[in-house]
Structure formats: structure tokens, C-alpha cells
């Protein structure tokens, strides 16, 4: 298991993003190599969406943001994968301090801004490690229940 892996099933891997220093920014991807959802087997597709829902719930419960975005782009990395993105109160405040915007926010703009400024948000490697540990504990508690 990678240092960033939160859970792994027969078909899906859920990991803390390695590209963005934001606790709770998860990447959910099928193990099968594919560039379109329609290329997945029914079982793999079912598991993928089950894990996306689980990842969203995990982020809401562990990070406690007011909003979680679930996105699929597959532009820079053509393999099917989903971004689970916590739009926290602190992130919203940092965004609004630099961008002429107001609620209701455009999630795509917030995400784009965050990608450009994630290093300025003050999250450390330790913050990421703590989140991953808490997320794994959350998953373990749910599986044991």
C-alpha cells in the first residue's frame, strides 16, 4: 500500500492526491486501464461508483468542509479517474481574498484557482500524513461495523 493509499478494493484505488498539498483531496481510479467509463466491466464500474460515494462521505466526515466537489476530467492523465475535492471554509476565504467573486461560487473556478495556489494554502506534509491516518481509521471503522 502506498503512503497515500486510503483504501483499495479488487477494482479501485482511493488515494490522497500526490499532486496537491490539500488534505482530503482524493483521487479515485479503477485499477483497469481505460480512458472511458464504458470500457469498464459492470462489476468494476459498480465498485468505482461505490468507492466514489464512500470517498465523498469520508471527506465530508473527516475534513468537514461545507462542500465537496466530485470531478472527472482525464485531460492531463487520460486514464479514468475522479477528483474528490474538499472546498473548506479556509480555502474559500483564501480564494475570495484573491479573486473578485462571491457566493454562490463556481466550483470549476475555485478548483482551477486552488490548483494554481495550493502551495500557498499552508498545508504541510504532516497535515497530509495525519489526514491519511484519520481517513484509514475512518474506513477501517466502517468496514468493521
PDB file of C-alpha atoms in Angstrom:
ATOM      1  CA  UNK A   1       0.000   0.000   0.000  1.00  0.00           C
ATOM      2  CA  UNK A   2       1.339   3.413  -0.971  1.00  0.00           C
ATOM      3  CA  UNK A   3       1.874   6.013   1.736  1.00  0.00           C
ATOM      4  CA  UNK A   4      -1.063   7.910   0.207  1.00  0.00           C
ATOM      5  CA  UNK A   5      -3.424   4.971  -0.346  1.00  0.00           C
ATOM      6  CA  UNK A   6      -6.519   5.137   1.814  1.00  0.00           C
ATOM      7  CA  UNK A   7      -8.315   2.075   0.537  1.00  0.00           C
ATOM      8  CA  UNK A   8      -8.016  -0.498  -2.191  1.00  0.00           C
ATOM      9  CA  UNK A   9     -10.607  -2.955  -3.482  1.00  0.00           C
ATOM     10  CA  UNK A  10     -10.351  -5.573  -6.204  1.00  0.00           C
ATOM     11  CA  UNK A  11     -11.215  -2.907  -8.782  1.00  0.00           C
ATOM     12  CA  UNK A  12     -10.477   0.543  -7.329  1.00  0.00           C
ATOM     13  CA  UNK A  13      -7.797   2.552  -5.534  1.00  0.00           C
ATOM     14  CA  UNK A  14      -8.552   5.630  -3.419  1.00  0.00           C
ATOM     15  CA  UNK A  15      -5.547   7.821  -2.636  1.00  0.00           C
ATOM     16  CA  UNK A  16      -4.744  11.211  -1.223  1.00  0.00           C
ATOM     17  CA  UNK A  17      -3.643  13.317  -4.200  1.00  0.00           C
ATOM     18  CA  UNK A  18       0.125  13.432  -4.590  1.00  0.00           C
ATOM     19  CA  UNK A  19      -0.053  16.493  -6.822  1.00  0.00           C
ATOM     20  CA  UNK A  20      -1.824  18.892  -4.487  1.00  0.00           C
ATOM     21  CA  UNK A  21      -0.949  19.626  -0.877  1.00  0.00           C
ATOM     22  CA  UNK A  22      -4.567  19.637   0.311  1.00  0.00           C
ATOM     23  CA  UNK A  23      -5.695  17.155   2.980  1.00  0.00           C
ATOM     24  CA  UNK A  24      -8.720  15.277   1.702  1.00  0.00           C
ATOM     25  CA  UNK A  25      -8.107  15.935  -1.984  1.00  0.00           C
ATOM     26  CA  UNK A  26      -8.614  12.364  -3.147  1.00  0.00           C
ATOM     27  CA  UNK A  27      -8.126  10.574  -6.445  1.00  0.00           C
ATOM     28  CA  UNK A  28     -10.404   7.590  -7.065  1.00  0.00           C
ATOM     29  CA  UNK A  29      -9.406   5.414 -10.001  1.00  0.00           C
ATOM     30  CA  UNK A  30     -10.161   1.998 -11.383  1.00  0.00           C
ATOM     31  CA  UNK A  31      -7.305  -0.491 -11.496  1.00  0.00           C
ATOM     32  CA  UNK A  32      -8.299  -1.384 -15.057  1.00  0.00           C
ATOM     33  CA  UNK A  33      -6.609   0.839 -17.611  1.00  0.00           C
ATOM     34  CA  UNK A  34      -9.315   2.721 -19.502  1.00  0.00           C
ATOM     35  CA  UNK A  35      -9.972   6.139 -20.965  1.00  0.00           C
ATOM     36  CA  UNK A  36     -13.774   5.903 -20.931  1.00  0.00           C
ATOM     37  CA  UNK A  37     -16.180   4.669 -18.303  1.00  0.00           C
ATOM     38  CA  UNK A  38     -17.874   2.470 -20.888  1.00  0.00           C
ATOM     39  CA  UNK A  39     -14.682   0.417 -21.166  1.00  0.00           C
ATOM     40  CA  UNK A  40     -15.051  -0.839 -17.589  1.00  0.00           C
ATOM     41  CA  UNK A  41     -16.745  -4.119 -16.745  1.00  0.00           C
ATOM     42  CA  UNK A  42     -20.072  -3.810 -14.964  1.00  0.00           C
ATOM     43  CA  UNK A  43     -18.539  -5.048 -11.723  1.00  0.00           C
ATOM     44  CA  UNK A  44     -15.636  -2.596 -11.954  1.00  0.00           C
ATOM     45  CA  UNK A  45     -17.948   0.313 -12.784  1.00  0.00           C
ATOM     46  CA  UNK A  46     -20.256  -0.531  -9.876  1.00  0.00           C
ATOM     47  CA  UNK A  47     -17.304  -0.687  -7.486  1.00  0.00           C
ATOM     48  CA  UNK A  48     -15.871   2.570  -8.871  1.00  0.00           C
ATOM     49  CA  UNK A  49     -19.054   4.495  -8.136  1.00  0.00           C
ATOM     50  CA  UNK A  50     -19.451   2.808  -4.746  1.00  0.00           C
ATOM     51  CA  UNK A  51     -15.942   3.977  -3.818  1.00  0.00           C
ATOM     52  CA  UNK A  52     -16.572   7.499  -5.178  1.00  0.00           C
ATOM     53  CA  UNK A  53     -19.609   7.764  -2.893  1.00  0.00           C
ATOM     54  CA  UNK A  54     -17.588   6.385   0.017  1.00  0.00           C
ATOM     55  CA  UNK A  55     -14.733   8.831  -0.678  1.00  0.00           C
ATOM     56  CA  UNK A  56     -17.130  11.782  -0.766  1.00  0.00           C
ATOM     57  CA  UNK A  57     -18.673  10.714   2.548  1.00  0.00           C
ATOM     58  CA  UNK A  58     -15.215  10.172   4.039  1.00  0.00           C
ATOM     59  CA  UNK A  59     -14.148  13.715   3.098  1.00  0.00           C
ATOM     60  CA  UNK A  60     -17.357  15.231   4.485  1.00  0.00           C
ATOM     61  CA  UNK A  61     -16.929  13.357   7.773  1.00  0.00           C
ATOM     62  CA  UNK A  62     -13.149  13.608   8.266  1.00  0.00           C
ATOM     63  CA  UNK A  63     -12.349  17.041   6.778  1.00  0.00           C
ATOM     64  CA  UNK A  64     -15.801  18.570   7.428  1.00  0.00           C
ATOM     65  CA  UNK A  65     -15.916  21.028   4.508  1.00  0.00           C
ATOM     66  CA  UNK A  66     -19.196  22.756   3.629  1.00  0.00           C
ATOM     67  CA  UNK A  67     -18.874  21.427   0.062  1.00  0.00           C
ATOM     68  CA  UNK A  68     -17.151  18.511  -1.689  1.00  0.00           C
ATOM     69  CA  UNK A  69     -16.680  18.573  -5.456  1.00  0.00           C
ATOM     70  CA  UNK A  70     -16.558  15.323  -7.462  1.00  0.00           C
ATOM     71  CA  UNK A  71     -14.935  15.795 -10.876  1.00  0.00           C
ATOM     72  CA  UNK A  72     -13.706  13.816 -13.882  1.00  0.00           C
ATOM     73  CA  UNK A  73     -11.528  15.498 -16.500  1.00  0.00           C
ATOM     74  CA  UNK A  74      -8.947  12.995 -17.830  1.00  0.00           C
ATOM     75  CA  UNK A  75      -7.134  15.712 -19.765  1.00  0.00           C
ATOM     76  CA  UNK A  76      -3.553  15.647 -18.460  1.00  0.00           C
ATOM     77  CA  UNK A  77      -3.884  12.000 -17.407  1.00  0.00           C
ATOM     78  CA  UNK A  78      -6.222  10.280 -19.897  1.00  0.00           C
ATOM     79  CA  UNK A  79      -6.888   7.300 -17.607  1.00  0.00           C
ATOM     80  CA  UNK A  80     -10.319   7.414 -15.981  1.00  0.00           C
ATOM     81  CA  UNK A  81     -10.045   8.921 -12.512  1.00  0.00           C
ATOM     82  CA  UNK A  82     -12.169  11.133 -10.292  1.00  0.00           C
ATOM     83  CA  UNK A  83     -11.109  14.068  -8.140  1.00  0.00           C
ATOM     84  CA  UNK A  84     -12.784  14.336  -4.731  1.00  0.00           C
ATOM     85  CA  UNK A  85     -12.103  17.913  -3.687  1.00  0.00           C
ATOM     86  CA  UNK A  86     -12.912  19.465  -0.278  1.00  0.00           C
ATOM     87  CA  UNK A  87     -13.872  23.132  -0.591  1.00  0.00           C
ATOM     88  CA  UNK A  88     -13.150  24.087   3.010  1.00  0.00           C
ATOM     89  CA  UNK A  89     -14.038  27.328   4.779  1.00  0.00           C
ATOM     90  CA  UNK A  90     -10.333  28.286   4.847  1.00  0.00           C
ATOM     91  CA  UNK A  91      -9.909  27.543   1.144  1.00  0.00           C
ATOM     92  CA  UNK A  92     -12.991  29.605   0.296  1.00  0.00           C
ATOM     93  CA  UNK A  93     -11.658  32.518   2.365  1.00  0.00           C
ATOM     94  CA  UNK A  94      -8.250  32.358   0.629  1.00  0.00           C
ATOM     95  CA  UNK A  95      -9.957  32.222  -2.772  1.00  0.00           C
ATOM     96  CA  UNK A  96     -12.260  35.165  -2.037  1.00  0.00           C
ATOM     97  CA  UNK A  97      -9.328  37.209  -0.691  1.00  0.00           C
ATOM     98  CA  UNK A  98      -7.640  36.971  -4.107  1.00  0.00           C
ATOM     99  CA  UNK A  99     -10.497  36.658  -6.600  1.00  0.00           C
ATOM    100  CA  UNK A 100     -13.314  39.088  -7.340  1.00  0.00           C
ATOM    101  CA  UNK A 101     -16.124  36.618  -6.707  1.00  0.00           C
ATOM    102  CA  UNK A 102     -18.874  35.928  -4.208  1.00  0.00           C
ATOM    103  CA  UNK A 103     -21.135  33.032  -3.294  1.00  0.00           C
ATOM    104  CA  UNK A 104     -22.629  31.062  -4.835  1.00  0.00           C
ATOM    105  CA  UNK A 105     -19.195  30.057  -6.074  1.00  0.00           C
ATOM    106  CA  UNK A 106     -18.340  28.441  -9.388  1.00  0.00           C
ATOM    107  CA  UNK A 107     -16.721  25.138  -8.388  1.00  0.00           C
ATOM    108  CA  UNK A 108     -14.680  24.920 -11.592  1.00  0.00           C
ATOM    109  CA  UNK A 109     -13.162  28.362 -10.939  1.00  0.00           C
ATOM    110  CA  UNK A 110     -12.451  27.541  -7.298  1.00  0.00           C
ATOM    111  CA  UNK A 111     -10.763  24.296  -8.353  1.00  0.00           C
ATOM    112  CA  UNK A 112      -8.685  25.987 -11.051  1.00  0.00           C
ATOM    113  CA  UNK A 113      -7.578  28.688  -8.604  1.00  0.00           C
ATOM    114  CA  UNK A 114      -6.718  26.058  -5.990  1.00  0.00           C
ATOM    115  CA  UNK A 115      -4.598  24.091  -8.451  1.00  0.00           C
ATOM    116  CA  UNK A 116      -2.597  27.257  -9.147  1.00  0.00           C
ATOM    117  CA  UNK A 117      -2.285  28.280  -5.474  1.00  0.00           C
ATOM    118  CA  UNK A 118      -2.346  25.048  -3.453  1.00  0.00           C
ATOM    119  CA  UNK A 119       1.222  25.580  -2.258  1.00  0.00           C
ATOM    120  CA  UNK A 120       0.176  28.870  -0.649  1.00  0.00           C
ATOM    121  CA  UNK A 121      -2.566  27.348   1.493  1.00  0.00           C
ATOM    122  CA  UNK A 122      -0.216  26.347   4.308  1.00  0.00           C
ATOM    123  CA  UNK A 123      -0.721  22.581   4.422  1.00  0.00           C
ATOM    124  CA  UNK A 124       2.334  20.554   5.426  1.00  0.00           C
ATOM    125  CA  UNK A 125       3.440  17.003   4.711  1.00  0.00           C
ATOM    126  CA  UNK A 126       2.464  16.253   8.313  1.00  0.00           C
ATOM    127  CA  UNK A 127      -1.075  17.542   7.635  1.00  0.00           C
ATOM    128  CA  UNK A 128      -1.287  15.087   4.736  1.00  0.00           C
ATOM    129  CA  UNK A 129       0.043  12.179   6.840  1.00  0.00           C
ATOM    130  CA  UNK A 130      -2.439  12.984   9.624  1.00  0.00           C
ATOM    131  CA  UNK A 131      -5.324  13.111   7.165  1.00  0.00           C
ATOM    132  CA  UNK A 132      -4.336   9.787   5.565  1.00  0.00           C
ATOM    133  CA  UNK A 133      -4.126   8.139   9.006  1.00  0.00           C
ATOM    134  CA  UNK A 134      -7.527   9.556  10.013  1.00  0.00           C
ATOM    135  CA  UNK A 135      -9.052   8.510   6.684  1.00  0.00           C
ATOM    136  CA  UNK A 136      -7.725   4.967   7.008  1.00  0.00           C
ATOM    137  CA  UNK A 137      -9.097   4.766  10.561  1.00  0.00           C
ATOM    138  CA  UNK A 138     -12.484   6.029   9.304  1.00  0.00           C
ATOM    139  CA  UNK A 139     -12.549   3.372   6.568  1.00  0.00           C
ATOM    140  CA  UNK A 140     -11.462   0.634   8.991  1.00  0.00           C
ATOM    141  CA  UNK A 141     -14.214   1.609  11.453  1.00  0.00           C
ATOM    142  CA  UNK A 142     -16.830   1.492   8.682  1.00  0.00           C
ATOM    143  CA  UNK A 143     -15.644  -1.875   7.393  1.00  0.00           C
ATOM    144  CA  UNK A 144     -15.576  -3.350  10.916  1.00  0.00           C
ATOM    145  CA  UNK A 145     -19.080  -2.017  11.733  1.00  0.00           C
TER     146      UNK A 145
END
